[in-house]
């Protein structure tokens, strides 16, 4: 069976059909190959995952669940979904898995729908301290429909303030407590969160979108034994297709499944589910475990090297794939640093640091991640080189100098090619 290629030079059929889109795909491939991808939520999936994503499974409607569909012709996609579910349960030691959520945000909507009613109180990490939009932002459904109370990090060590979390839980009696964030470089004490949930009778929800890949690679402790429900994306460190997933205790299986379909989605994206199955198989290999370990080692090296350049790693460093860097010592704000790095071919994002004196549109920090560069095969020496590129880029507004750095960046990435035949 041959698979339609959709990357690299072998897509003459697309070039003929739609040269405009073909050109964009090639340019984007080139951008991913040549610039440095340090966005902490991005990665390079395998070509096997891309093949599943670009397959005819995209054509199939399959509302419902394997064996209980509302459409005919689901024999083959049923097999794909069952494989994805079984692989997820086995990889994470979970009692139940729902592989249908279209994204991390969709998975989170389903979690709210399964366990809460509009108006209920939910305790979640504060956005300015690293929480996600779906953890109660006023512009998101979560903040509009729920009474979300936020906990944050301590000012002295920038780690989650579990005393505050417990006090807020006792005071507010939340239905559900969410742990997990998008810009928190440290590990979360799931055992402690479980104790607090038990003390107040709350559902323990872990939004593991960022770090689930490190759990899959057995590089950090798993929330699965502790949590009632764990939601996550499949496209960050996990290195799968764009999508979401939910794991839960079997007691909650029916509520989760009903919340996903028909609660908030129609038909699942079967090509993405096949891609999730492929990624989960990859994650179970020893090579992926070595990858997950290297991601953390690399990120620690990158954070340490940035500290040597005079910047400050929030919470003293990182235990994961991402680091939050306080760049106030450079006298350049996050917004300008992001722009200068971009001109130097270094793709990262500005990010608020805890208790940031700047507005969220400006910020005093940057967030860097090591998931993509580690997939490329880079190691500690390259992390040190990247730190020096970042420091030099932040320090100059001269576009010619930034263009020179970009040349050096491209020389580095050329040594670690991706998506080549
Ligand atoms: C990325 C992320 C999400 C959202 O995922 P999407 O697929 O972009 O909807 C949700 N929660 C956390 C903590 C995340 O980091």
mmCIF file of C-alpha atoms in Angstrom, residues 343-345 389 392 396 398-411:
data_model
loop_
_atom_site.group_PDB
_atom_site.id
_atom_site.type_symbol
_atom_site.label_atom_id
_atom_site.label_comp_id
_atom_site.label_asym_id
_atom_site.label_seq_id
_atom_site.Cartn_x
_atom_site.Cartn_y
_atom_site.Cartn_z
ATOM 1 C CA UNK A 343 14.406 38.147 12.975
ATOM 2 C CA UNK A 344 17.336 35.950 13.997
ATOM 3 C CA UNK A 345 15.444 32.779 13.021
ATOM 4 C CA UNK A 389 22.164 33.062 19.842
ATOM 5 C CA UNK A 392 23.008 38.050 21.145
ATOM 6 C CA UNK A 396 20.715 44.083 19.394
ATOM 7 C CA UNK A 398 20.471 46.104 14.359
ATOM 8 C CA UNK A 399 18.693 44.117 11.662
ATOM 9 C CA UNK A 400 21.940 43.342 9.848
ATOM 10 C CA UNK A 401 23.353 41.771 13.004
ATOM 11 C CA UNK A 402 20.111 39.805 13.481
ATOM 12 C CA UNK A 403 20.357 38.602 9.867
ATOM 13 C CA UNK A 404 23.907 37.410 10.561
ATOM 14 C CA UNK A 405 22.739 35.468 13.606
ATOM 15 C CA UNK A 406 20.066 33.948 11.401
ATOM 16 C CA UNK A 407 22.798 32.654 9.078
ATOM 17 C CA UNK A 408 24.447 30.969 12.053
ATOM 18 C CA UNK A 409 21.101 29.537 13.173
ATOM 19 C CA UNK A 410 20.581 28.079 9.721
ATOM 20 C CA UNK A 411 24.072 26.567 9.760
#
